[in-house]
PDB file of C-alpha atoms in Angstrom:
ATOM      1  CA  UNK A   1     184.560 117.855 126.005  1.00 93.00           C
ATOM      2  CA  UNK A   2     186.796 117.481 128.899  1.00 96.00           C
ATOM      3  CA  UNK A   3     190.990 117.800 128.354  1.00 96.00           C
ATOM      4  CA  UNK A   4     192.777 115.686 130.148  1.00 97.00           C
ATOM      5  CA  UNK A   5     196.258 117.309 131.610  1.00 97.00           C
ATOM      6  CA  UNK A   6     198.769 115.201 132.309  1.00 96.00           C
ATOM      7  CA  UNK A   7     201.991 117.058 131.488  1.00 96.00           C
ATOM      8  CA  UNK A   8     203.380 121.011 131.584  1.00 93.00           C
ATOM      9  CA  UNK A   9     203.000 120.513 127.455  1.00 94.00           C
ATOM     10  CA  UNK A  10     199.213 119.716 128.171  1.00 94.00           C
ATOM     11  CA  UNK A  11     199.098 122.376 130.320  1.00 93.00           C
ATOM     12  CA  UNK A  12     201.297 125.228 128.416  1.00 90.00           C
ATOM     13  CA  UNK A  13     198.518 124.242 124.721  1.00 89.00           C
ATOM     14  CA  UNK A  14     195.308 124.900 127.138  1.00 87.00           C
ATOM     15  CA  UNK A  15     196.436 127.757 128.786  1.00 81.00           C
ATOM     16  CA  UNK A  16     199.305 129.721 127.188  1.00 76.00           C
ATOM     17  CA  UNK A  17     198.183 132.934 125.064  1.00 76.00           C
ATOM     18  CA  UNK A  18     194.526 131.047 125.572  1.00 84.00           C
ATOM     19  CA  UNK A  19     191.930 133.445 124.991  1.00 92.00           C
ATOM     20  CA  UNK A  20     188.495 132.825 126.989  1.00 95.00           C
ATOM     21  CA  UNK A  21     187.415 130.726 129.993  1.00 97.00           C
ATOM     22  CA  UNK A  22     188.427 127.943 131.446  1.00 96.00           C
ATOM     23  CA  UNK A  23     187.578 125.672 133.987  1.00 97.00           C
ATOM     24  CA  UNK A  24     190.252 123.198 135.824  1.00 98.00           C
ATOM     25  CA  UNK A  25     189.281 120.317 138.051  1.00 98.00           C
ATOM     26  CA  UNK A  26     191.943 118.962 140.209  1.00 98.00           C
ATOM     27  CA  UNK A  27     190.191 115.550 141.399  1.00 98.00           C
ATOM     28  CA  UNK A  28     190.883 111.572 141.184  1.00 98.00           C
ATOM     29  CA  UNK A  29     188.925 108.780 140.391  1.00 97.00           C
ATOM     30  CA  UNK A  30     188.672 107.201 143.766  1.00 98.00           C
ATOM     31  CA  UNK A  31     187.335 110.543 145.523  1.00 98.00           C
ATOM     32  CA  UNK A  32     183.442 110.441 146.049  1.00 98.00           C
ATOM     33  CA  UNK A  33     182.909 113.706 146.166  1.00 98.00           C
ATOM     34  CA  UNK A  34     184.453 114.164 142.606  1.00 98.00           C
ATOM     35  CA  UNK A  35     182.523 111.635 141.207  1.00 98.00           C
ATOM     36  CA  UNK A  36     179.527 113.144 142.783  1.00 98.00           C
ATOM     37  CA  UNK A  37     180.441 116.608 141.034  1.00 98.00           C
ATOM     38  CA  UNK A  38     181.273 114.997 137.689  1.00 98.00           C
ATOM     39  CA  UNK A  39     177.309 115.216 136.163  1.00 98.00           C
ATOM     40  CA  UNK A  40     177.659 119.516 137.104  1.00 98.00           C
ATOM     41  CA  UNK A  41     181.243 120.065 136.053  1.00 98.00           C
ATOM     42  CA  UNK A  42     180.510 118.177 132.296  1.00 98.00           C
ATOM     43  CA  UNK A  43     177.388 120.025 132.559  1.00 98.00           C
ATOM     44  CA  UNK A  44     179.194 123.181 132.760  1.00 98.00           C
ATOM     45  CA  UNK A  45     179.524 123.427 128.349  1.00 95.00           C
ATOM     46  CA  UNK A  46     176.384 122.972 127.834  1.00 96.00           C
ATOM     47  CA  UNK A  47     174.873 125.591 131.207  1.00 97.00           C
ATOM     48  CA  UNK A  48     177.391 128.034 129.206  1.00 97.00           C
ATOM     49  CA  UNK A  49     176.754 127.558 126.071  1.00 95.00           C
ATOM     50  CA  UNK A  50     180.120 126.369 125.256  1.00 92.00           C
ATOM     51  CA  UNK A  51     181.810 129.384 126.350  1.00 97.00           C
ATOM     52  CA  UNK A  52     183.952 127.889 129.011  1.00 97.00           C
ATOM     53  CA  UNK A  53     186.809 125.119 128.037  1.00 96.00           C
ATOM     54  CA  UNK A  54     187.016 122.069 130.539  1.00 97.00           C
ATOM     55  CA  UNK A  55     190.067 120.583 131.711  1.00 97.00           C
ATOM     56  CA  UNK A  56     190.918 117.941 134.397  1.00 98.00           C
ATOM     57  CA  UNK A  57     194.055 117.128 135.935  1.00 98.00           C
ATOM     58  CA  UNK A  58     194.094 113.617 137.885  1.00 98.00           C
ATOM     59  CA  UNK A  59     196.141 114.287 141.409  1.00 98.00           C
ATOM     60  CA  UNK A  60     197.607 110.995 141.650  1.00 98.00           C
ATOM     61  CA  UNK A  61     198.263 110.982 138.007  1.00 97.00           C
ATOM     62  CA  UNK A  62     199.715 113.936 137.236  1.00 97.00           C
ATOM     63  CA  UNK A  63     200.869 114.360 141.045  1.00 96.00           C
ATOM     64  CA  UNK A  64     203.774 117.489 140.583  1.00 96.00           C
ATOM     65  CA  UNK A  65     201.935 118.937 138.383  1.00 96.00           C
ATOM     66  CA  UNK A  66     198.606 119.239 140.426  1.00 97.00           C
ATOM     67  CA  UNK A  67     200.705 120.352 143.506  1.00 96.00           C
ATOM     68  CA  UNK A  68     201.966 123.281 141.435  1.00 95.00           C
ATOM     69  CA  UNK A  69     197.974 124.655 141.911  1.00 96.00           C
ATOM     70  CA  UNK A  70     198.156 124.091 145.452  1.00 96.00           C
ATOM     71  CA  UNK A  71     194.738 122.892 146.133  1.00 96.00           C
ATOM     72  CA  UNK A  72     193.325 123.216 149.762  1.00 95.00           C
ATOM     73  CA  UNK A  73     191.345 119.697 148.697  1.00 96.00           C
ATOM     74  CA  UNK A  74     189.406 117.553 146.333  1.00 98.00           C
ATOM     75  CA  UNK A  75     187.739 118.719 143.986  1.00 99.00           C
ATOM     76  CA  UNK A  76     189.101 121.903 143.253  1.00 99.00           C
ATOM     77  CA  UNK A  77     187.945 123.719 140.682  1.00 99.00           C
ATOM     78  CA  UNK A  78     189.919 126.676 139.398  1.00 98.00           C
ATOM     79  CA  UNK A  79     188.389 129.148 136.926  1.00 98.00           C
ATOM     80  CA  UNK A  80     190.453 131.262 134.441  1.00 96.00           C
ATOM     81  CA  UNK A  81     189.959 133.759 132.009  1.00 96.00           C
ATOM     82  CA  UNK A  82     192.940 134.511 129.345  1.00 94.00           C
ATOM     83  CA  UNK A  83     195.136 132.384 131.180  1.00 91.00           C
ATOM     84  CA  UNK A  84     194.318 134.266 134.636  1.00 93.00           C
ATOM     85  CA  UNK A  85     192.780 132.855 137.960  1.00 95.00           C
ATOM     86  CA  UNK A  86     189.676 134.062 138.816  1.00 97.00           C
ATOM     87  CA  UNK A  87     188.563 132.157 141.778  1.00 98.00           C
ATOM     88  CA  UNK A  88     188.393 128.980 143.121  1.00 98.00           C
ATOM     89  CA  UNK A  89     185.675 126.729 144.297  1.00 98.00           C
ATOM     90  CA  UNK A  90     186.377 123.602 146.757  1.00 98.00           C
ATOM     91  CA  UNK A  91     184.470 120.515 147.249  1.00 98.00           C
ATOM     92  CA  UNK A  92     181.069 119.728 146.898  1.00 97.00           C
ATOM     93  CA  UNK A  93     178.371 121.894 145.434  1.00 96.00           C
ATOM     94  CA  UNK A  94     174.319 121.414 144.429  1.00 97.00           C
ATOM     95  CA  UNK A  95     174.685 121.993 140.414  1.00 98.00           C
ATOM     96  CA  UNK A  96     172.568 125.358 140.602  1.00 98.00           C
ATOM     97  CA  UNK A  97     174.778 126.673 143.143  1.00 98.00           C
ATOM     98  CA  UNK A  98     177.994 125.224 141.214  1.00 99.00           C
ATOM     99  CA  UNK A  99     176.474 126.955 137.685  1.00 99.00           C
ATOM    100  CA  UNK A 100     175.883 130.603 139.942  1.00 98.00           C
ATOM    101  CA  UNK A 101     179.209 130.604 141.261  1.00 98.00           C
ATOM    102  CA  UNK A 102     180.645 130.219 137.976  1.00 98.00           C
ATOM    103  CA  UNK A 103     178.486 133.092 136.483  1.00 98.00           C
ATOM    104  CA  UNK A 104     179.579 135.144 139.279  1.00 98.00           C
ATOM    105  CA  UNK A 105     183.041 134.146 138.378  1.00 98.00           C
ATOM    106  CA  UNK A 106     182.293 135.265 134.236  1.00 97.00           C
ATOM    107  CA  UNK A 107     181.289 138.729 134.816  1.00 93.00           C
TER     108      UNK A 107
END
């Protein structure tokens, strides 16, 4: 299942004194390479056995509080684990290559 953030509450229930992984997409519906990446990034729960929480934030949505992750363009996918960044991944990506950078990103 995917959260949708749209506000700092949103945001401060996913990741404040959240234990575990998590995996933000900043994206919008109009960009194509977002939609391209959407069948990888829902397939991420079930690559990982549900160990790693989706979340999207919308950029023209939610546009303040996308800018506060400052990302270098769409997608950008942020991965955290107890509420910390581990690393970032921008743009397109084939889904194995998208599923072994986040493994990378777990261990």
């Amino acid at each position: 299942m995917i959260t949708e953030i749209r506000n700092d509450a949103d945001l401060d229930k996913e990741f404040i004194d959240k234990k575990g992984f998590v995996l933000l997409e900043l994206g919008a519906s109009w960009c194509r390479p977002c939609q391209v990446m959407a069948p990888a990034f829902k397939g991420v729960e079930e690559e990982f056995k549900g160990e790693v929480r989706l979340c999207h934030i919308d950029v023209d949505e939610a546009e303040d509080l996308a800018a506060r992750f400052a990302p270098e363009g769409i997608p950008t996918f942020i991965f955290y684990k107890d509420g910390k960044e581990l690393g970032r991944i921008i743009g397109y990506r084939q889904k194995n290559k998208f599923f072994e950078d986040i493994a990378k990103m777990m261990k």
